[in-house]
Coordinates of C-alpha atoms in Angstrom, one line a residue:
M12 CA -14.3 18.2 7.7
S13 CA -16.1 19.2 4.7
D14 CA -18.8 16.9 3.4
T15 CA -17.9 17.6 -0.2
F16 CA -15.3 15.2 -0.1
T17 CA -16.3 11.5 -1.4
I18 CA -14.1 8.6 -1.1
L19 CA -14.8 5.3 -2.8
A20 CA -13.4 1.6 -1.1
I21 CA -13.5 -0.8 -3.5
F22 CA -13.1 -4.7 -2.1
A23 CA -13.4 -8.3 -3.7
H24 CA -16.0 -9.7 -1.0
P25 CA -18.0 -9.1 2.3
D26 CA -15.8 -8.2 5.1
D27 CA -12.8 -7.2 3.2
E28 CA -13.8 -3.3 4.3
I29 CA -12.8 -4.4 8.0
G30 CA -9.0 -3.8 7.1
V31 CA -10.2 0.0 6.7
G32 CA -13.3 -0.1 8.6
S33 CA -12.0 2.5 11.4
T34 CA -11.0 5.0 9.0
L35 CA -14.2 4.5 6.9
A36 CA -16.1 5.3 10.3
Y37 CA -14.3 8.1 11.1
Y38 CA -14.8 9.4 7.8
S39 CA -18.3 8.8 7.9
A40 CA -18.5 10.4 11.3
A41 CA -16.6 13.7 10.1
G42 CA -19.1 14.3 7.2
V43 CA -17.3 12.6 4.5
R44 CA -19.3 10.7 1.8
T45 CA -18.3 7.1 2.1
V46 CA -19.1 4.6 -0.7
L47 CA -18.3 0.8 -0.8
A48 CA -18.0 -1.2 -3.9
C49 CA -18.2 -4.7 -3.2
A50 CA -16.8 -6.7 -5.9
S51 CA -18.4 -10.1 -5.6
R52 CA -21.4 -11.2 -2.6
G53 CA -19.0 -14.0 -1.2
E54 CA -20.9 -17.0 -2.2
A55 CA -17.9 -18.9 -2.3
A56 CA -16.5 -18.6 1.2
T57 CA -16.3 -20.8 3.9
I58 CA -19.5 -21.2 6.4
Y59 CA -18.2 -20.7 9.8
C60 CA -21.2 -20.7 11.5
D61 CA -23.8 -23.6 10.4
E62 CA -26.9 -21.9 12.3
C63 CA -26.3 -18.7 9.9
A64 CA -26.2 -20.2 6.0
T65 CA -26.5 -22.5 3.9
R66 CA -24.4 -22.8 1.0
E67 CA -27.4 -22.2 -1.5
N68 CA -28.2 -18.5 0.5
L69 CA -24.9 -18.0 1.5
A70 CA -24.6 -15.0 -1.3
E71 CA -28.3 -13.9 0.3
V72 CA -26.9 -14.0 3.8
R73 CA -23.6 -12.1 2.7
T74 CA -25.4 -9.5 1.3
H75 CA -27.3 -8.9 4.5
E76 CA -24.2 -9.1 7.0
L77 CA -22.3 -6.0 4.5
E78 CA -25.5 -4.2 5.0
C79 CA -25.6 -4.5 8.4
A80 CA -21.6 -4.3 8.8
C81 CA -22.6 -0.6 6.5
Q82 CA -24.9 0.7 9.3
Q83 CA -22.4 0.2 11.9
L84 CA -19.8 2.2 9.6
G85 CA -21.9 4.9 8.6
I86 CA -21.1 3.8 5.1
T87 CA -23.6 6.1 2.9
E88 CA -24.2 4.3 -0.2
L89 CA -23.1 0.5 -0.9
R90 CA -22.7 -0.7 -4.4
W91 CA -22.5 -4.4 -5.6
L92 CA -20.4 -5.3 -8.9
D93 CA -22.0 -8.5 -8.8
W94 CA -19.0 -10.3 -10.0
P95 CA -18.6 -13.9 -9.2
D96 CA -16.9 -14.9 -5.9
G97 CA -13.5 -17.0 -6.9
G98 CA -13.8 -16.3 -10.6
I99 CA -12.9 -12.1 -10.8
Q100 CA -9.7 -13.0 -12.6
N101 CA -11.3 -14.8 -15.3
L102 CA -13.7 -11.6 -15.9
P103 CA -12.9 -10.3 -19.6
R104 CA -10.8 -7.8 -18.5
A105 CA -11.9 -4.7 -20.6
A106 CA -15.4 -5.1 -19.8
A107 CA -14.4 -5.2 -16.0
V108 CA -12.5 -2.2 -16.4
A109 CA -15.1 -0.3 -17.8
Q110 CA -17.9 -1.2 -15.5
V111 CA -15.6 0.1 -12.5
V112 CA -14.7 3.3 -14.8
A113 CA -18.2 3.8 -15.0
L114 CA -18.9 3.1 -11.1
I115 CA -15.5 6.0 -10.6
R116 CA -17.6 8.5 -13.1
D117 CA -20.6 7.9 -11.1
V118 CA -19.5 8.4 -7.8
R119 CA -16.9 10.9 -8.9
P120 CA -14.8 10.2 -5.6
D121 CA -11.8 12.3 -4.3
V122 CA -9.7 9.1 -3.1
I123 CA -10.1 5.9 -3.8
I124 CA -9.1 2.7 -1.6
T125 CA -8.3 -0.8 -2.6
H126 CA -6.8 -4.0 -1.9
P127 CA -3.0 -3.8 -2.2
E128 CA -0.5 -4.8 -5.1
N129 CA 0.2 -8.1 -3.0
G130 CA -3.2 -8.6 -2.3
L131 CA -2.1 -8.5 1.4
Y132 CA -2.3 -12.4 1.0
P133 CA -2.4 -13.6 -3.2
H134 CA -6.1 -14.2 -2.9
P135 CA -6.8 -14.4 -7.0
D136 CA -9.7 -12.0 -6.6
H137 CA -7.7 -9.4 -4.5
L138 CA -5.0 -9.2 -6.9
A139 CA -7.8 -8.7 -9.7
V140 CA -9.9 -6.2 -8.0
W141 CA -6.4 -4.3 -7.6
E142 CA -5.3 -4.6 -11.0
I143 CA -8.8 -3.6 -12.3
T144 CA -9.0 -0.7 -10.0
R145 CA -5.8 0.4 -11.2
A146 CA -6.6 0.7 -14.6
A147 CA -9.9 2.1 -13.8
F148 CA -8.4 5.2 -12.1
D149 CA -6.5 6.0 -15.3
A150 CA -9.1 5.6 -17.7
A151 CA -11.6 7.1 -15.9
A152 CA -10.0 10.6 -15.9
A153 CA -9.4 10.1 -19.6
L154 CA -11.4 11.8 -22.1
P155 CA -13.2 9.4 -24.8
E156 CA -12.2 9.6 -28.5
D157 CA -14.8 11.4 -30.7
G158 CA -17.1 8.9 -31.3
E159 CA -15.9 6.3 -28.7
E160 CA -18.5 4.5 -26.4
T161 CA -16.9 2.8 -23.2
P162 CA -18.7 -0.6 -23.0
G163 CA -20.5 -1.0 -19.3
L164 CA -20.9 2.7 -18.5
S165 CA -24.6 3.8 -17.5
E166 CA -27.2 5.8 -19.7
K167 CA -27.5 8.0 -16.5
A168 CA -26.8 11.7 -17.4
G169 CA -23.3 12.9 -16.8
V170 CA -22.1 9.5 -15.7
S171 CA -20.1 9.1 -19.0
A172 CA -17.9 12.3 -18.5
A173 CA -14.6 11.9 -17.1
W174 CA -13.7 11.9 -13.8
A175 CA -9.6 12.5 -12.1
A176 CA -9.9 10.8 -8.7
A177 CA -7.1 12.5 -6.8
R178 CA -5.7 9.7 -4.8
L179 CA -5.9 5.8 -5.5
F180 CA -4.6 4.3 -1.7
T181 CA -4.0 0.4 -0.7
R182 CA -4.4 -0.5 2.5
A183 CA -1.2 -2.2 3.6
L184 CA -0.1 -4.4 7.4
P185 CA 2.9 -3.0 7.8
Q186 CA 5.7 -5.5 8.3
S187 CA 6.3 -4.4 12.0
F188 CA 3.3 -5.9 12.5
F189 CA 4.3 -9.6 11.3
D190 CA 7.8 -9.2 13.6
A191 CA 6.1 -8.1 16.2
A192 CA 3.9 -11.4 16.0
P193 CA 5.7 -13.9 14.5
E194 CA 2.1 -16.8 14.8
F195 CA 0.5 -14.2 12.4
A196 CA 3.1 -14.3 9.9
Q197 CA 3.5 -17.7 9.7
Y198 CA -0.3 -18.1 9.6
R199 CA -1.3 -19.4 6.3
V200 CA -4.8 -18.7 4.4
Q201 CA -6.8 -22.0 3.2
L202 CA -8.0 -21.7 -0.3
N203 CA -9.1 -24.2 -2.7
G204 CA -6.0 -26.2 -1.6
Q205 CA -3.1 -23.7 -1.3
Q206 CA -2.1 -22.5 1.7
L207 CA -1.5 -18.4 1.1
P208 CA 0.6 -16.6 3.3
F209 CA 0.4 -12.9 4.3
I210 CA 2.8 -10.5 2.7
G211 CA 3.7 -7.4 4.7
T212 CA 4.6 -3.6 3.3
P213 CA 7.7 -2.6 4.7
D214 CA 7.5 0.3 6.9
A215 CA 9.3 2.4 5.0
E216 CA 7.2 2.4 2.3
I217 CA 4.0 3.2 4.5
D218 CA 2.8 6.7 3.3
V219 CA -0.2 7.5 5.5
I220 CA -1.2 6.1 9.1
M221 CA -4.7 6.9 10.0
R222 CA -4.8 7.1 13.9
V223 CA -8.4 6.2 14.1
A224 CA -9.0 5.0 17.9
A225 CA -12.3 6.6 17.7
G226 CA -13.8 4.6 15.1
T227 CA -12.5 1.0 16.5
P228 CA -15.7 0.4 18.4
K229 CA -17.8 0.8 14.8
R230 CA -15.2 -1.3 13.2
Q231 CA -15.6 -4.4 15.7
A232 CA -19.4 -3.8 15.4
A233 CA -19.1 -4.1 11.9
W234 CA -17.1 -7.5 11.9
D235 CA -19.5 -8.4 14.6
C236 CA -21.9 -8.4 11.5
H237 CA -20.3 -11.0 9.4
R238 CA -20.9 -14.0 11.5
S239 CA -20.8 -16.4 8.8
Q240 CA -17.1 -15.8 8.3
H241 CA -15.9 -15.7 12.0
N242 CA -13.2 -18.1 12.0
P243 CA -12.3 -19.3 15.6
D244 CA -8.3 -20.2 14.2
S245 CA -7.9 -17.2 11.7
A246 CA -4.9 -15.5 11.8
F247 CA -6.8 -12.3 13.6
A248 CA -8.3 -14.5 16.0
R249 CA -4.9 -15.9 17.1
M250 CA -3.2 -12.6 17.0
P251 CA -2.6 -10.9 20.3
D252 CA -5.3 -8.8 21.7
G253 CA -2.8 -5.7 22.3
L254 CA -1.8 -6.1 18.2
R255 CA -5.1 -6.8 17.1
I256 CA -6.2 -3.4 18.7
E257 CA -3.4 -1.4 18.0
M258 CA -4.1 -2.6 14.1
A259 CA -7.7 -1.5 14.4
E260 CA -6.8 2.3 15.7
N261 CA -3.8 2.8 13.3
E262 CA -4.4 1.6 9.7
H263 CA -1.8 1.9 7.3
F264 CA -1.9 3.0 3.2
V265 CA 0.3 3.2 0.6
L266 CA -0.3 6.3 -1.9
A267 CA 0.0 3.8 -5.1
A268 CA -1.3 6.8 -7.5
A269 CA -1.6 10.2 -7.2
R270 CA -2.6 13.2 -9.3
V271 CA -2.7 15.6 -6.4
P272 CA 0.5 14.4 -4.3
L273 CA 0.5 14.4 -0.5
P274 CA 2.0 17.4 1.2
D275 CA 5.4 16.8 2.5
P276 CA 5.4 14.3 5.5
A277 CA 6.0 15.1 8.9
P278 CA 9.3 14.5 10.3
D279 CA 8.4 11.0 11.1
R280 CA 7.7 10.8 7.4
V281 CA 4.5 9.3 7.7
G282 CA 1.0 11.6 6.9
S283 CA -2.1 11.4 8.8
D284 CA -5.0 11.8 6.6
L285 CA -5.7 10.4 3.3
L286 CA -7.6 13.9 2.3
T287 CA -4.4 16.3 3.2
G288 CA -4.4 19.1 0.7
L289 CA -6.9 18.2 -1.1
A290 CA -8.9 21.2 0.1
G291 CA -9.8 23.6 -3.3
A292 CA -7.2 21.3 -5.0
D293 CA -7.5 20.5 -8.5
A294 CA -7.3 17.0 -9.5
G295 CA -5.4 17.9 -12.4
P296 CA -3.5 15.4 -15.0
E297 CA -1.0 13.1 -12.9
E298 CA 2.7 14.3 -12.4
P299 CA 4.4 14.4 -15.8
A300 CA 5.9 11.4 -16.4
A301 CA 9.4 11.1 -16.6
D302 CA 11.3 10.1 -19.3
P303 CA 12.6 6.5 -19.6
A304 CA 15.9 7.2 -18.1
A305 CA 14.8 9.4 -15.1
L306 CA 12.6 6.1 -14.5
A307 CA 15.7 3.7 -14.5
A308 CA 17.5 6.1 -12.7
L309 CA 15.2 5.9 -9.8
R310 CA 14.6 2.0 -10.0
T311 CA 18.5 1.5 -10.1
A312 CA 18.8 3.2 -6.8
L313 CA 16.0 1.7 -5.3
S314 CA 17.6 -1.6 -6.0
A315 CA 20.7 -0.5 -4.9
Q316 CA 19.3 0.9 -1.5
R317 CA 17.6 -2.4 -1.2
V318 CA 20.5 -4.2 -1.6
Y319 CA 22.5 -2.1 1.1
L320 CA 19.8 -2.4 3.4
K321 CA 20.0 -6.2 3.4
V322 CA 23.9 -6.2 3.8
C323 CA 23.5 -3.7 6.7
E324 CA 20.9 -5.8 8.1
E325 CA 22.7 -8.9 7.9
Y326 CA 26.3 -7.1 9.6
A327 CA 24.3 -5.6 12.3
R328 CA 22.7 -9.2 13.2
H329 CA 26.0 -11.6 12.8
S330 CA 28.6 -8.8 13.8
S331 CA 30.6 -10.1 16.6
K332 CA 31.8 -6.3 16.7
P333 CA 29.2 -4.7 19.0
P334 CA 30.4 -1.0 17.6
F335 CA 30.0 -1.9 14.0
A336 CA 26.6 -3.5 14.7
A337 CA 25.3 -0.3 15.9
L338 CA 26.9 1.0 12.8
A339 CA 25.1 -0.9 10.5
R340 CA 22.0 -0.4 12.1
D341 CA 22.1 3.0 11.9
L342 CA 23.0 2.9 7.9
A343 CA 19.9 0.4 7.8
Q344 CA 17.7 2.7 9.0
T345 CA 18.9 5.4 6.8
H346 CA 18.9 3.2 3.8
Q347 CA 14.8 2.5 4.9
E348 CA 14.2 6.6 4.6
A349 CA 16.0 6.3 1.0
I350 CA 14.0 3.5 0.3
Y351 CA 10.8 5.8 1.2
L352 CA 11.7 8.4 -0.9
L353 CA 12.5 6.7 -3.9
A354 CA 9.5 4.4 -3.5
G355 CA 7.3 7.3 -3.5
A356 CA 9.1 9.4 -6.5
L357 CA 8.2 6.2 -8.4
R358 CA 4.8 5.8 -7.1
R359 CA 3.9 9.6 -8.0
A360 CA 5.0 8.9 -11.5
G361 CA 2.7 5.9 -12.0
Q362 CA 5.1 2.9 -11.3
V363 CA 4.7 -0.1 -9.6
T364 CA 7.7 -0.6 -6.7
G365 CA 7.3 -3.9 -5.6
E366 CA 8.9 -5.4 -8.7
V367 CA 11.7 -3.5 -8.1
E368 CA 14.3 -6.0 -6.0
A369 CA 17.3 -5.8 -4.4
D370 CA 20.0 -7.4 -7.0
A371 CA 21.3 -10.7 -5.7
R372 CA 24.6 -10.3 -7.3
T373 CA 25.6 -7.2 -5.6
A374 CA 24.1 -8.2 -2.5
A375 CA 25.9 -11.6 -2.5
E376 CA 29.1 -9.6 -3.0
G377 CA 28.7 -7.8 0.1
L378 CA 27.5 -10.8 2.3
R379 CA 31.2 -12.4 1.0
Q380 CA 33.3 -9.5 2.5
P381 CA 35.9 -11.5 4.5
D382 CA 36.6 -9.3 7.5
L383 CA 36.0 -5.6 8.9
P384 CA 38.4 -4.2 6.7
A385 CA 36.4 -5.5 3.5
R386 CA 33.0 -5.0 4.6
I387 CA 34.1 -0.9 5.5
R388 CA 35.5 -0.7 2.1
F389 CA 32.1 -2.7 0.5
L390 CA 29.6 0.3 2.0
S391 CA 32.2 3.3 1.8
T392 CA 32.7 2.7 -1.9
G393 CA 29.2 1.9 -2.0
A394 CA 28.2 5.1 -0.5
E395 CA 30.1 7.4 -2.5
W396 CA 29.2 6.2 -5.9
A397 CA 25.7 6.8 -4.6
I398 CA 26.5 10.3 -3.8
A399 CA 27.7 10.8 -7.4
A400 CA 25.3 9.4 -9.2
Y401 CA 22.5 11.0 -7.2
Q402 CA 24.4 14.4 -7.7
A403 CA 24.5 13.6 -11.2
Q404 CA 20.4 13.1 -11.4
A405 CA 19.6 16.0 -9.2
A406 CA 21.5 18.2 -12.3
V407 CA 19.0 16.2 -14.8
D408 CA 16.0 15.3 -13.3
T409 CA 14.6 19.0 -12.3
G410 CA 11.4 17.7 -11.5
R411 CA 12.9 15.2 -8.5
R412 CA 16.0 17.7 -7.4
A413 CA 14.4 17.5 -4.1
V414 CA 14.5 14.1 -3.7
W415 CA 18.1 13.4 -5.6
E416 CA 19.3 16.4 -3.2
E417 CA 17.9 14.6 0.1
L418 CA 19.2 11.6 -0.9
V419 CA 23.1 13.1 -1.4
T420 CA 22.5 14.7 2.1
L421 CA 21.3 10.8 3.2
T422 CA 24.2 9.2 2.0
G423 CA 26.9 11.8 3.1
A424 CA 25.7 11.4 6.8
Q425 CA 26.2 7.3 6.1
L426 CA 29.7 8.1 4.2
E427 CA 30.7 10.6 7.7
A428 CA 29.7 7.7 10.1
I429 CA 31.3 5.2 8.1
R430 CA 34.5 7.3 8.3
A431 CA 34.2 8.4 11.8
F432 CA 33.9 4.5 12.5
T433 CA 36.8 3.7 10.6
G434 CA 39.4 6.2 12.3
G435 CA 38.5 4.1 15.8
T436 CA 38.5 0.6 14.0
E437 CA 42.4 0.0 15.4
T438 CA 41.1 0.2 19.4
L439 CA 38.6 -2.8 18.7

C-alpha cells in the first residue's frame, strides 16, 4: 500500500479513536500516513482511576494517554483543536468549521473518518464534531472568492489552497451487534444526569467492513493507555468476550460523502477497504447534484422500503403460518438490499439518510390487514406500484439508472415470490 495516501481521523475526545483503532493500526503498518485530530483534551470526563488523575490535572493526563495510544497505533501525527470538552456544540460554528477547513487543507487527506451522524450515542460533542466535519469536508474544497479570507486558516504557505478529500466515512456499530448482545443495547451512558443510549446502524447501510484482526493487539494496547477511563461498568466491559473481539477485528464504516465513489461492492454488498479505488483517482467535484425531483424520488422510495421492511418483519414475527412467515423473512431481506442501494445513492448525492423514516400511516395500514389474503394483497400491490415507479425513474434519472434498474429486478423477484406463494395458499 502506497505511503502517498493520507487518512485523517477527527474525534471529540481522547479514547474516541479506539473505535477505529484496529483500522488506524492496519493502515499505519501498511505505510499510510495517519493523522489523528482530537477536538478536546477530555478534561470534563469522569475519572475512573483515582491514582491516575485529579480533576485539576485531568487534561494533562489525558493528553499523555492519547499520545501513548497514538504511539501504540502507529499514528503518524497527532493534532489538537483545543476545544472545550462538553462545550463543542456552543462554539461559534463558522469559526469551528474554518478551523477544520484549515486542518484539512494542511493535512490534505484522501479519506476522513469521524463520528457518525447519530453520535453512536447522542453525546453533544460527538454530534457537533460530525456536523462541523461534514461542513468542513465541503468547505475545504471550495475556492475562496476574490479577496475573501477564511477566518482561522493558517498563514503557512499552501494551507489556504483548496483541498478536496475523496471520501468522508463515519464509524458505525451495526445493529446485529446489538441484537447479539441485548445487555449492550440496554446500556446507557451517564452524562450530566442524562441516560444516553447507543444507536446501531442497520446492517444494510454499512458500506465498508475493515477485516483488521492483525490490528487488534495494537487497539488493545492503545486502550490500555487510557487508564483514567477504564470504567469497570461500561458497556464494553460488560460485553461478551467473543463479541468484543469480533468488534475489534471487524470495524464498520458508513460512506457519508464521496467525490470518488466506492467501486461496485462485493456480492455481500460490503466493501473491505476505505481506500479501494483511490489509486490514481482524481478527487474532483462530487457527483452532479440530483435535481429536487430526483432526490424526492429517492427519499420516497427509501421511505417505502423501510415501511415494507417493518411490515414484513412484523408479519414474520407474528404469523401462525410457517410458510408465510418464511416468505415474509425472505421479502424483508430483499427490502434490506433495496435500502442499501437507496441509502447509498442518497449519501453520494450529499443527502442525510437517517432522517428518511418509514411512513407511519402506510406501515399502520399494512399492520392492520386482518388476514392472510389481505396481507398478500398489501404486499403484491406495493410491489407492483414500486416496479412501475422505479421503471419511470430509470427513464428520467439517467445518472442513477443502474440503481433504479436493480431495484426493478429486486422488486420483480419479490413479486414473483408472492405470486408463487399465492398459488399454494389453498393448501395451508
